[in-house]
Coordinates of C-alpha atoms in Angstrom, one line a residue:
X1 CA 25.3 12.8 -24.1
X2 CA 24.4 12.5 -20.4
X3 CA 21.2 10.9 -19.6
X4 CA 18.7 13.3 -18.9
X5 CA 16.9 11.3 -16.3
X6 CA 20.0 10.7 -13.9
X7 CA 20.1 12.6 -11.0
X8 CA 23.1 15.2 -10.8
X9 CA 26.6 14.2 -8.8
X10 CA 26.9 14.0 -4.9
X11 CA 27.4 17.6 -4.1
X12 CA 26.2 19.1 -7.5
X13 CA 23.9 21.8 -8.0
X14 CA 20.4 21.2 -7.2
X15 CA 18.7 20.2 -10.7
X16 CA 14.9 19.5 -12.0
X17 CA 14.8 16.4 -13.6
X18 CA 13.9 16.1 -17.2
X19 CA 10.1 15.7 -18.3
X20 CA 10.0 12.7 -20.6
X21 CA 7.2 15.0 -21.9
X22 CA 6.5 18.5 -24.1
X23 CA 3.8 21.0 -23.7
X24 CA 1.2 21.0 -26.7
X25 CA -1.1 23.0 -24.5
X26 CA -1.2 25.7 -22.0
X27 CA -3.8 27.4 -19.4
X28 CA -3.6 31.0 -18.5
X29 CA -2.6 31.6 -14.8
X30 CA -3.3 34.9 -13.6
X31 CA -0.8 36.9 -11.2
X32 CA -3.3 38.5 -8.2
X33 CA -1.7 41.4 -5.9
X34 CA -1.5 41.3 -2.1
X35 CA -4.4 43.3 -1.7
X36 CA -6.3 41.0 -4.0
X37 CA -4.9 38.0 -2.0
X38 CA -5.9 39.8 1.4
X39 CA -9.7 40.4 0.4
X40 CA -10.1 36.6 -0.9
X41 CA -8.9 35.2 2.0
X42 CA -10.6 37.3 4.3
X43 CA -13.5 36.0 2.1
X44 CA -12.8 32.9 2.3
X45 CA -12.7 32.8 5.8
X46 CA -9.1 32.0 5.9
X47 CA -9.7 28.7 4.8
X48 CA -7.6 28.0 1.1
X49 CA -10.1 25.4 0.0
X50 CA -12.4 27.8 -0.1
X51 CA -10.9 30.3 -2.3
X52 CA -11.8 30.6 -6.0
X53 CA -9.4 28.8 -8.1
X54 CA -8.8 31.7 -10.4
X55 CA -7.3 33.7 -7.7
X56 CA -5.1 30.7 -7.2
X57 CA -1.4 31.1 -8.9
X58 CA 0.3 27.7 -7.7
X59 CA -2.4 25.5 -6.9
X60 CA -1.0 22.4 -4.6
X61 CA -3.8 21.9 -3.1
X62 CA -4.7 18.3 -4.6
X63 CA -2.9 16.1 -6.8
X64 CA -6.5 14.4 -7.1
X65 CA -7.9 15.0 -10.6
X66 CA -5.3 18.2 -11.2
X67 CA -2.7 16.2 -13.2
X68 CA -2.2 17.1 -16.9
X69 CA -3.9 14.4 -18.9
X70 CA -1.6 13.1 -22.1
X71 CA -2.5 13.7 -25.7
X72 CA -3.7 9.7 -25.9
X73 CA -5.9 10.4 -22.6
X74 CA -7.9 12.8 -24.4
X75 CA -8.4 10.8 -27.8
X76 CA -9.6 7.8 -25.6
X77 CA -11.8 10.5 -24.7
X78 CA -13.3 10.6 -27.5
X79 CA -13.7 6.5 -28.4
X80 CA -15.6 6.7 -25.2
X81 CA -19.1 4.7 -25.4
X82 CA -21.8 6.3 -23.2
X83 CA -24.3 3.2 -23.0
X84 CA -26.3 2.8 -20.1
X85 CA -25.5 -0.7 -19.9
X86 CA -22.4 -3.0 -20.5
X87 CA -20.5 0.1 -21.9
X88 CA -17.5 -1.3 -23.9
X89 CA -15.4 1.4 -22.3
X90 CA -15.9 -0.3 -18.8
X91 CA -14.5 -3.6 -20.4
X92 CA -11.6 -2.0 -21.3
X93 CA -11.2 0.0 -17.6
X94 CA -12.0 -4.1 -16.3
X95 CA -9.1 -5.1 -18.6
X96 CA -6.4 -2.7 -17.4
X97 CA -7.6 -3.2 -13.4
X98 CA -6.8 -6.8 -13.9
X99 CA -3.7 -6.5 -16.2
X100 CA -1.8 -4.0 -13.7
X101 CA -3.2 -4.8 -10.3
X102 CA -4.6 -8.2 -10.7
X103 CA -8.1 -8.4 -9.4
X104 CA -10.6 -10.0 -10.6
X105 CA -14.0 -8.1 -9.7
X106 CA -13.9 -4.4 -11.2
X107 CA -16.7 -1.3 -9.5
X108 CA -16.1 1.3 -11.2
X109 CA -17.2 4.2 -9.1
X110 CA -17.0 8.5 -9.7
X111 CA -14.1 8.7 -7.4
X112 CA -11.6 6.9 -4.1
X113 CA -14.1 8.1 -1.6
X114 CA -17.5 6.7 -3.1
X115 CA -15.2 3.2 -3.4
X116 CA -14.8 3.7 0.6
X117 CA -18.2 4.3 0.6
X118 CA -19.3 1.4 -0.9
X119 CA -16.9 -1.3 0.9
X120 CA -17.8 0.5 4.4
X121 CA -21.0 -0.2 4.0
X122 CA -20.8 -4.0 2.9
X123 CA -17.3 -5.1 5.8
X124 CA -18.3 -2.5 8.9
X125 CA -20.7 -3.2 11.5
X126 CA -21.3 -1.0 14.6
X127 CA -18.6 -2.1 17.0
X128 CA -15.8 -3.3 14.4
X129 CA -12.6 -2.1 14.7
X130 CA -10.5 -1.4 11.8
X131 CA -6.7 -1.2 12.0
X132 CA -4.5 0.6 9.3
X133 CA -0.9 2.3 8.7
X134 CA -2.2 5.5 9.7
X135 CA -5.8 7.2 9.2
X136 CA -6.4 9.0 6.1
X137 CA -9.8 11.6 6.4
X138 CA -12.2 10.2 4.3
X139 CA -11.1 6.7 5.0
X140 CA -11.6 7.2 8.8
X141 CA -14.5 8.9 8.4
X142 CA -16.5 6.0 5.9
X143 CA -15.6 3.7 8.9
X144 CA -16.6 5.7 11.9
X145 CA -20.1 6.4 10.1
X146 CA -20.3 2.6 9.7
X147 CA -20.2 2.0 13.3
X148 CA -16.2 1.1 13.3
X149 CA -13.1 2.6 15.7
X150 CA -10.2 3.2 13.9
X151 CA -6.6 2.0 14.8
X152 CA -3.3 3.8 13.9
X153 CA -0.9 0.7 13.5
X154 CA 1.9 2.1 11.7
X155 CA 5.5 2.1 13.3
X156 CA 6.5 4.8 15.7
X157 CA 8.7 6.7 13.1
X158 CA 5.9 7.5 11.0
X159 CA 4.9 10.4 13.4
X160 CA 8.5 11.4 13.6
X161 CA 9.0 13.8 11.1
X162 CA 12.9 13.3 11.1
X163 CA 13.2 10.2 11.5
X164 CA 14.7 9.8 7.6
X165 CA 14.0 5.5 7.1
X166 CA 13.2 4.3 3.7
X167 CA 9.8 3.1 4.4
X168 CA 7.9 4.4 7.0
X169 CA 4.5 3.7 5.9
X170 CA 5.1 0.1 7.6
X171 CA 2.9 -1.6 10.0
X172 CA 4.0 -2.3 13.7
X173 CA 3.4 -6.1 13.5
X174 CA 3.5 -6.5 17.4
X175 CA 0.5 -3.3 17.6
X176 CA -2.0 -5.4 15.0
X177 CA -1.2 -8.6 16.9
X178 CA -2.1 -7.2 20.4
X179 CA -5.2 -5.5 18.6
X180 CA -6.4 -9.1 17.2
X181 CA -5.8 -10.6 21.0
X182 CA -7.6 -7.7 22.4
X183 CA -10.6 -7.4 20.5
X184 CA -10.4 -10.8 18.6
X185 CA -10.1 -11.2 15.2
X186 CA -13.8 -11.8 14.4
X187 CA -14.0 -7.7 14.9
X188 CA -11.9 -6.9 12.7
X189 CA -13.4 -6.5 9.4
X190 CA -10.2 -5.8 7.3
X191 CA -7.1 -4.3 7.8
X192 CA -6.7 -1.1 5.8
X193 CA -3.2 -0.5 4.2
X194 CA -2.3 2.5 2.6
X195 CA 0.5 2.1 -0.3
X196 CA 1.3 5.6 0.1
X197 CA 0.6 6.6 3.7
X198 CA -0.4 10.1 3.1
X199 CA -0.9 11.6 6.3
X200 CA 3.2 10.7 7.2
X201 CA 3.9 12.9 4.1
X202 CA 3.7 9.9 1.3
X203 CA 5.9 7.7 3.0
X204 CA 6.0 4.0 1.2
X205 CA 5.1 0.4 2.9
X206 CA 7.7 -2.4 1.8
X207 CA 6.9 -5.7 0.0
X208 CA 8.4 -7.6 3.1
X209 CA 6.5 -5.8 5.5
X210 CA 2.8 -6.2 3.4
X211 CA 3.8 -10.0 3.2
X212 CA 4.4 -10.1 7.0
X213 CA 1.0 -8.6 7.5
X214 CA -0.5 -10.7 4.8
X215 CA 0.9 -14.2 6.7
X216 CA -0.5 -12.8 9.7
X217 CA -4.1 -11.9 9.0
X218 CA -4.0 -15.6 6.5
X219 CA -3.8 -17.3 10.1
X220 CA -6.7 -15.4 11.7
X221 CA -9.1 -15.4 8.7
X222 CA -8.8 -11.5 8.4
X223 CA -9.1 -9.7 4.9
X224 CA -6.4 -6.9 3.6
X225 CA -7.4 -3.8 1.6
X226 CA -5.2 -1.7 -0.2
X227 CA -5.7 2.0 -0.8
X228 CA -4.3 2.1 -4.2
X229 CA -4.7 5.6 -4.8
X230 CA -0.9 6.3 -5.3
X231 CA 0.2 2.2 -5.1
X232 CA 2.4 3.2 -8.5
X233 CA 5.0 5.7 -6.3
X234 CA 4.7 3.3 -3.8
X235 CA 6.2 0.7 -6.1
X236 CA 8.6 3.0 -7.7
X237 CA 10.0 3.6 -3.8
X238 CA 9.9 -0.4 -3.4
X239 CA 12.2 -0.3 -6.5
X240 CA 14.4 2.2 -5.9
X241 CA 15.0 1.3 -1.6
X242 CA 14.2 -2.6 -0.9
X243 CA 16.8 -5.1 -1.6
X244 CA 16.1 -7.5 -4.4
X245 CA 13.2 -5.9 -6.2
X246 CA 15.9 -2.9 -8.2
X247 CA 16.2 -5.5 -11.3
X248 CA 12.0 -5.3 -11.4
X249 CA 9.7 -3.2 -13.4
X250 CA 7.0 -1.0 -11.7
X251 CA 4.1 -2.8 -12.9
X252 CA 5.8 -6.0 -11.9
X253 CA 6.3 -4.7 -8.4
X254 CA 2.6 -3.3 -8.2
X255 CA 1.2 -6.9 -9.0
X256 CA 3.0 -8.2 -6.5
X257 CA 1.9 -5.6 -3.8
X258 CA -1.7 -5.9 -5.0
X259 CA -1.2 -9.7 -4.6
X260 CA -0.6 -9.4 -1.0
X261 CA -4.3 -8.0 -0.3
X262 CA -7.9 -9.2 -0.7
X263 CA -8.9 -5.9 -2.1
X264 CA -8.6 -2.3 -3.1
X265 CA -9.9 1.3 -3.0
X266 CA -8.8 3.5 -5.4
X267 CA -9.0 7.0 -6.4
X268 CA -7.5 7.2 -10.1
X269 CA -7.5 10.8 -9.8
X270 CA -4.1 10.2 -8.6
X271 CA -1.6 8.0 -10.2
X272 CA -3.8 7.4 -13.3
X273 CA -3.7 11.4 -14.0
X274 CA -7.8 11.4 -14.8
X275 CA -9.9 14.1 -13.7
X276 CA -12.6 12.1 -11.9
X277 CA -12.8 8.3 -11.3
X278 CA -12.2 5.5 -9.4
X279 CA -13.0 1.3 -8.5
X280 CA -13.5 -0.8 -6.3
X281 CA -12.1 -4.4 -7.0
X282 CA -12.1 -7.4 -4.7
X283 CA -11.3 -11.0 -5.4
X284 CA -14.2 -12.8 -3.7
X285 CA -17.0 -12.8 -5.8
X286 CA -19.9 -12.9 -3.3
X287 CA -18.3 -9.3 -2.4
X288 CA -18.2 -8.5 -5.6
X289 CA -21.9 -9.3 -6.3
X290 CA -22.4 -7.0 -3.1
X291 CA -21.0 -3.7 -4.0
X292 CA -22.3 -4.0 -8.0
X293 CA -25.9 -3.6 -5.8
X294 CA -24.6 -1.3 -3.8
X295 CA -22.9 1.1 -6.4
X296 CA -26.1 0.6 -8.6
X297 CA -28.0 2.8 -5.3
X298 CA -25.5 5.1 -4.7
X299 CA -23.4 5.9 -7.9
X300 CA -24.9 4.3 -10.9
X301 CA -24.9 0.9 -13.0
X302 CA -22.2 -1.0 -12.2
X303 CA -20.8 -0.8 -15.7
X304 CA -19.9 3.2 -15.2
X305 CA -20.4 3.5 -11.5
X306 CA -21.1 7.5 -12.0
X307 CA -18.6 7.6 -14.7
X308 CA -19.1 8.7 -18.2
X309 CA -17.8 6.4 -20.9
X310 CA -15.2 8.9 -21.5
X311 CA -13.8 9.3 -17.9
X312 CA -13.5 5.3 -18.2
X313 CA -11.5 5.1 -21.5
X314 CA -9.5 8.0 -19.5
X315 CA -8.4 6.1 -16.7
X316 CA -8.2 2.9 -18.4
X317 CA -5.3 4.7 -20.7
X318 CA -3.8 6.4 -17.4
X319 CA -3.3 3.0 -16.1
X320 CA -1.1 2.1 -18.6
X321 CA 0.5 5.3 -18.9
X322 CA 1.0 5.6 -14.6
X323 CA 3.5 2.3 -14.8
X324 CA 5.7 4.2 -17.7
X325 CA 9.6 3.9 -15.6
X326 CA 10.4 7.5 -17.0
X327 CA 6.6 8.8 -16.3
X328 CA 7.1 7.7 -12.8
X329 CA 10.4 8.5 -11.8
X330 CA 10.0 12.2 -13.3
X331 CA 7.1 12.4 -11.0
X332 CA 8.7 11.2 -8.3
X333 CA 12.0 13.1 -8.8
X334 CA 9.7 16.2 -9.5
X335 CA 9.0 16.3 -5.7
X336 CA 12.2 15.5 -4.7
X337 CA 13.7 18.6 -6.1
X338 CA 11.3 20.8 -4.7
X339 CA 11.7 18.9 -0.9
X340 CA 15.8 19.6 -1.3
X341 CA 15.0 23.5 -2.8
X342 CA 12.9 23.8 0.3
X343 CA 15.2 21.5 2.7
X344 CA 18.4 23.1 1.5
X345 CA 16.9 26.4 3.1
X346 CA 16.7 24.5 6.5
X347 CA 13.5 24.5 6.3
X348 CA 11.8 21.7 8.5
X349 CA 10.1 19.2 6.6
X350 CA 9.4 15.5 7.1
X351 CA 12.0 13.2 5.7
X352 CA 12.3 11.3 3.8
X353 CA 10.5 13.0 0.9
X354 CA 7.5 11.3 -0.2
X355 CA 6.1 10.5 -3.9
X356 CA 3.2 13.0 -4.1
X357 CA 3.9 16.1 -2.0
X358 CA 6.4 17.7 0.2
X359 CA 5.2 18.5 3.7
X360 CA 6.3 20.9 6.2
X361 CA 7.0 20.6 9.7
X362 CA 4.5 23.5 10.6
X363 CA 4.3 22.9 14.6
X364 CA 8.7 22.9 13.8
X365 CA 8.1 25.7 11.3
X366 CA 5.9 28.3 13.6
X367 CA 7.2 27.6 17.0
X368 CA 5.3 30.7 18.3
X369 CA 2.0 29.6 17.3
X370 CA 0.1 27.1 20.0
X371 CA -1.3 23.8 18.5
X372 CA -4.8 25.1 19.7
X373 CA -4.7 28.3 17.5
X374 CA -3.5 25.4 14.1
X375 CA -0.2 26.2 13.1
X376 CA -0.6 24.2 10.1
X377 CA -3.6 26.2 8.8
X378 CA -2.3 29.4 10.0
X379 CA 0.7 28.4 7.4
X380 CA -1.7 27.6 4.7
X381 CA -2.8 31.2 4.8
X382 CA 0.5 32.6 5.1
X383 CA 1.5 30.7 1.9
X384 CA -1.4 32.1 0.1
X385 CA -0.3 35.8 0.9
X386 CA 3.1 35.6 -0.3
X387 CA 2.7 34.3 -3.2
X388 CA -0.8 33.2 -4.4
X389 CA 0.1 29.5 -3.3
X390 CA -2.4 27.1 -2.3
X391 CA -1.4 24.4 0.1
X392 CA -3.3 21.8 2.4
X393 CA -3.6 21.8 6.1
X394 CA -2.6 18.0 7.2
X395 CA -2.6 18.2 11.1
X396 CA -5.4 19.7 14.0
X397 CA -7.6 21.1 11.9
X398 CA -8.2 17.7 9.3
X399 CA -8.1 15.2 12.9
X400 CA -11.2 16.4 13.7
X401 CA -12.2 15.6 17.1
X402 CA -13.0 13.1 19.1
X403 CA -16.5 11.2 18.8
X404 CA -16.5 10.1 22.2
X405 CA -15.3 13.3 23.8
X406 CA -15.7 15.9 21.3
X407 CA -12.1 17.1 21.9
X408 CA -9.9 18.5 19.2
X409 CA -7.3 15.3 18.4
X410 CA -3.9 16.9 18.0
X411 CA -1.6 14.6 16.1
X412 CA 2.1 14.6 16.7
X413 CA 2.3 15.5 12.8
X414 CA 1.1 18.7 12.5
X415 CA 1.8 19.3 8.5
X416 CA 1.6 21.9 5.6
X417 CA 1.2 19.5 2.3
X418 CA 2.9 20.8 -0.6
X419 CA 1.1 18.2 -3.3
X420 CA 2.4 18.6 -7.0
X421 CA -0.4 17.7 -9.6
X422 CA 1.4 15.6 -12.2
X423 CA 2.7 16.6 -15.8
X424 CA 1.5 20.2 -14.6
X425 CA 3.8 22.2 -13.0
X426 CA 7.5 23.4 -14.4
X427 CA 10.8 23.8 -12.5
X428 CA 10.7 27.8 -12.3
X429 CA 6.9 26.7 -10.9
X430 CA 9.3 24.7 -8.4
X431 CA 11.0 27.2 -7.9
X432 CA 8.4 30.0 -6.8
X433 CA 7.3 27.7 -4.3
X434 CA 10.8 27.0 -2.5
X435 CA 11.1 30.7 -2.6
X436 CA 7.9 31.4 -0.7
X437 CA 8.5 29.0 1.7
X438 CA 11.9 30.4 2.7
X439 CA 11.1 34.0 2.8
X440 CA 8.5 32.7 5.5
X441 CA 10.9 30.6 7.6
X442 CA 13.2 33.7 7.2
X443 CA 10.1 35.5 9.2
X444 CA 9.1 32.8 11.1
X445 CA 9.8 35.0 14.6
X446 CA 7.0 37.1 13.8
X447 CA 4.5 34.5 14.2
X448 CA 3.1 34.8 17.6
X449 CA -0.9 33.9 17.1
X450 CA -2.8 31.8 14.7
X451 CA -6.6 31.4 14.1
X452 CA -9.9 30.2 15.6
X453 CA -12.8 28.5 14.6
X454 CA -15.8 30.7 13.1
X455 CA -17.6 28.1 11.7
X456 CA -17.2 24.2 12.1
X457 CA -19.1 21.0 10.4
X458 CA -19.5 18.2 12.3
X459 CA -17.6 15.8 9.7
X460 CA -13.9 16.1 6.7
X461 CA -14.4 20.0 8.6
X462 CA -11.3 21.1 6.8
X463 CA -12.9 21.5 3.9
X464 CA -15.7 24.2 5.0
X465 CA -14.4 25.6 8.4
X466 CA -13.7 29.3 8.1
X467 CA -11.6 31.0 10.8
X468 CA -10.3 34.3 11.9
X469 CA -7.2 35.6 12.8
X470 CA -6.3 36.0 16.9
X471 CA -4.3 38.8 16.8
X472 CA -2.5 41.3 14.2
X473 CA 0.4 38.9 13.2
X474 CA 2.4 40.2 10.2
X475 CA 0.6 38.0 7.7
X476 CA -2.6 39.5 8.0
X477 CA -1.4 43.3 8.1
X478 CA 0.0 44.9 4.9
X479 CA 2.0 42.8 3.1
X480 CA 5.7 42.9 2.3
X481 CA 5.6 42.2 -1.5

C-alpha cells in the first residue's frame, strides 16, 4: 500500500495530500447568489473584512483563530481552571512554551498583537529604530506608536515574486550591519525576525542565516525577537530545504531556531490551531518581571493574560499537537496543492509557495488596474463575486502611508493572500478556489479601473476602509454566474 502522505510522481496528476485526520463534526456553510454577493459588498463598502461571515462560503481571510481545533483541544477545554490567580492551566501553557520553544519567562496574553503590545512598550523609545525581515502590520505599527522607524532588512528576492529560492525570508547581513554603523547599535532596541515572513507570501528564514544574525547582534550587545506565530512551518521548510537538518524532527528544529533569539511574540491562533491566545516569553528575567506588570494593566493577571483557563489548556494541547510530522506536513502540503491548482493555470503567484497561504501576484494578475486605484483589493472583491471567497488584501491598501509624508507607500509586492485555516478546509474546498481564480485570470483584460478610498482610519486601515468602484468594470455589473 502506497504511503498516503508521499507526494505523487514527477509529472503525475496534481493530488491533495492525505489528512492524517477524520471529520467528527461539521458547520453548515451556506451557498449566497450573485445578487446576494453584489448587495453585501456594496454594503460592505467593498471591503471583504467587513462582510458578514455568514455570507462568506470559502473564508481565507485568516488562518488566525479559524483552524479546526482537535477532539483533545476541546476536552482540555473542559479541565480548564478559571482561577483568578496562579491558574494551574497557565502552568501547564508555561510547561509546553518551555518544552517546545525553550524560554524560560512565559506572558500569556489574549492574542500575537497584545504580545507586541506589551514588548513595544517595555524595548521602544521615541527615536529607536528597529530592523526586521520585512514589516508585518501590526508589528510595524506597535513600533511606530512607540516612537521607533521601522527597517525592511530582508534580501532583495523577497520582494521578487518569482524569484523561486528556498528561503527568502532571510536577512541581508550587509543591510543590518550598515544600519548598526549608521544609527549605532545603542538605537537599536532588537531586531525583529519573522519565522514565517508573511508579507513575502510565508516564505521561511534558514537556521544558518538566524545564526549569522544571532553572531552578529552577540558582538554589538543587540537583542533578537522571534515572531513565532507560524515558527512550526518555518521549521518544517528548514527540514524539508537546508542541508543537514532532513534527519531532525520539527520540534527539534524549532528549539534550535528559538535558541538563536532572546525572545518571542506569538500569536497561537496560528500554528497552535486555538481560537484566541498568545505569549510573550523572554529569557532575561528583569524583562520578564516588566511585561508581567505590564500585561497585569493592559490584558489581565499575568497567570491568564486575558485568557480563560480554557483557552490556556487549548493552546497548551495545540502546542504539542502543531509539532505532529504528519499534522504539519499535511498543512503544509495542503497549500501547496492549491498554489500548483492555481499556478498550473498560469496564474501569477509568488514562488515558492509558502506554509500558510498562497498569494497572488495582483499588480501581475490585473495589469490594467493602476497601483493607485489597489489592484490587490480590487481582486479581493472580484474574488468575493465569483464565488463567495474571501481573501486578504496584502499590498497598497495594508502599507499604509507614510508618517512623515502622509503618502500612500506602494510596495513592490502588491498581493492577494489566499490563507488556509488548518484542519478546516477539504480538497473539492481546494478546488472551488483554484477554479475561481482562473476564471478571473481568464477575464483579466476586462479589468481597466479599481477603487478609491471612501473612508480611511488613520492606523491597520485595511481593516475598516470602505471604497467604491471607479468605473463600471465587469465585476461590479451583472454577474456571469
Amino acid at each position: 500500500m502506497p504511503d498516503p502522505f508521499e507526494s505523487a510522481e514527477p509529472g503525475a496528476q496534481l493530488r491533495h495530500p492525505a489528512e492524517p485526520w477524520r471529520i467528527k463534526s461539521v458547520e453548515p456553510l451556506r451557498l449566497t447568489s450573485p445578487q446576494e454577493r453584489r448587495d453585501a459588498l456594496e454594503k460592505a463598502g467593498y471591503n471583504v473584512g467587513l462582510l458578514p461571515a455568514d455570507l462568506v462560503y470559502i473564508d481565507l481571510y485568516t488562518d488566525s483563530g479559524t483552524n479546526a481545533m482537535s477532539d483533545r483541544q476541546w476536552a482540555a477545554v473542559m479541565l480548564g481552571d478559571e482561577s483568578y490567580a496562579g491558574s494551574r492551566s497557565f502552568y501547564r501553557l508555561e510547561e509546553a512554551v518551555r518544552q517546545y520553544y525553550g524560554y524560560e519567562h512565559v506572558i500569556p496574553a489574549h492574542q500575537g498583537r497584545a504580545a507586541e503590545n506589551i514588548l513595544s512598550r517595555i524595548l521602544i523609545r521615541p527615536g529607536h529604530q528597529v530592523p526586521g525581515n520585512m514589516y508585518f502590520t501590526t508589528t510595524r505599527t506597535h513600533q511606530e506608536l512607540n516612537g521607533a522607524v521601522f527597517h525592511d532588512i530582508v534580501v532583495d528576492e523577497a520582494h521578487d515574486p518569482d524569484a523561486d529560492l528556498p528561503f527568502k525570508g532571510d536577512v541581508d547581513l550587509g543591510k543590518l550591519k550598515r544600519l548598526i554603523d549608521e544609527v549605532g547599535a545603542e538605537q537599536i532596541p532588537y531586531v525583529s525576525l519573522a519565522a514565517t515572513v508573511n508579507m513575502a507570501g510565508g516564505q521561511p528564514i534558514s537556521l544558518a542565516n538566524m545564526a549569522e544574525v544571532r553572531e552578529l547582534t552577540r558582538r554589538h550587545r543587540i537583542p533578537v525577537i522571534l515572531d513565532a506565530a507560524r515558527a512550526v512551518e518555518n521549521a518544517w521548510f528548514i527540514k524539508q530545504r537546508e542541508p543537514g537538518w532532513g534527519v531532525r524532527t520539527v520540534a527539534e528544529i524549532l528549539r534550535e531556531m528559538c535558541a538563536l533569539t532572546d525572545g518571542a511574540t506569538m500569536s497561537a491562533k496560528k500554528d497552535s490551531f486555538a481560537n484566541i491566545g498568545g505569549w510573550l516569553a523572554v529569557r532575561d528575567p528583569r524583562l520578564a518581571e516588566q511585561a508581567r506588570n505590564l500585561v497585569v494593566v493592559y490584558e489581565g493577571l499575568h497567570t491568564y493574560g486575558g485568557m480563560a483557563g480554557r483557552d490556556l489548556e487549548a493552546v497548551a494541547q495545540g502546542i504539542e499537537e502543531s509539532v505532529q510530522e504528519d499534522s504539519i506536513r499535511t498543512r503544509v502540503e495542503q497549500v501547496a496543492y492549491l498554489g500548483a491548482r492555481i499556478g498550473a493555470a498560469g496564474v501569477p503567484i509568488v514562488r515558492p509557495v509558502g506554509g500558510h497561504a498562497v498569494f497572488l501576484d495582483a499588480r501581475a494578475f490585473l495589469p490594467g488596474v493602476p497601483p493607485e486605484e489597489f489592484p490587490a483589493q480590487t481582486l479581493t472583491c472580484a474574488l468575493y463575486l465569483d464565488a463567495g471567497i474571501r481573501s486578504t488584501e496584502r499590498g497598497a491598501v495594508s502599507a499604509g502611508r507614510d508618517p512623515d509624508t502622509g503618502e500612500n507607500r506602494y510596495p513592490r509586492l502588491e498581493l492577494v493572500r489566499l490563507t488556509i485555516p488548518r484542519r478546516a478546509y477539504t480538497q473539492s474546498h481546494m478546488d472551488t478556489v483554484a477554479d475561481s481564480v482562473a476564471r478571473l485570470h481568464a477575464r483579466r483584460g476586462e479589468f481597466a479601473s479599481g477603487v478609491a478610498f471612501t473612508h480611511e482610519p488613520a492606523t491597520l486601515r485595511f481593516f475598516q476602509s470602505r471604497f467604491r468602484p471607479l468605473a463600471n468594470a465587469p465585476l461590479f455589473g451583472p454577474a456571469a454566474h
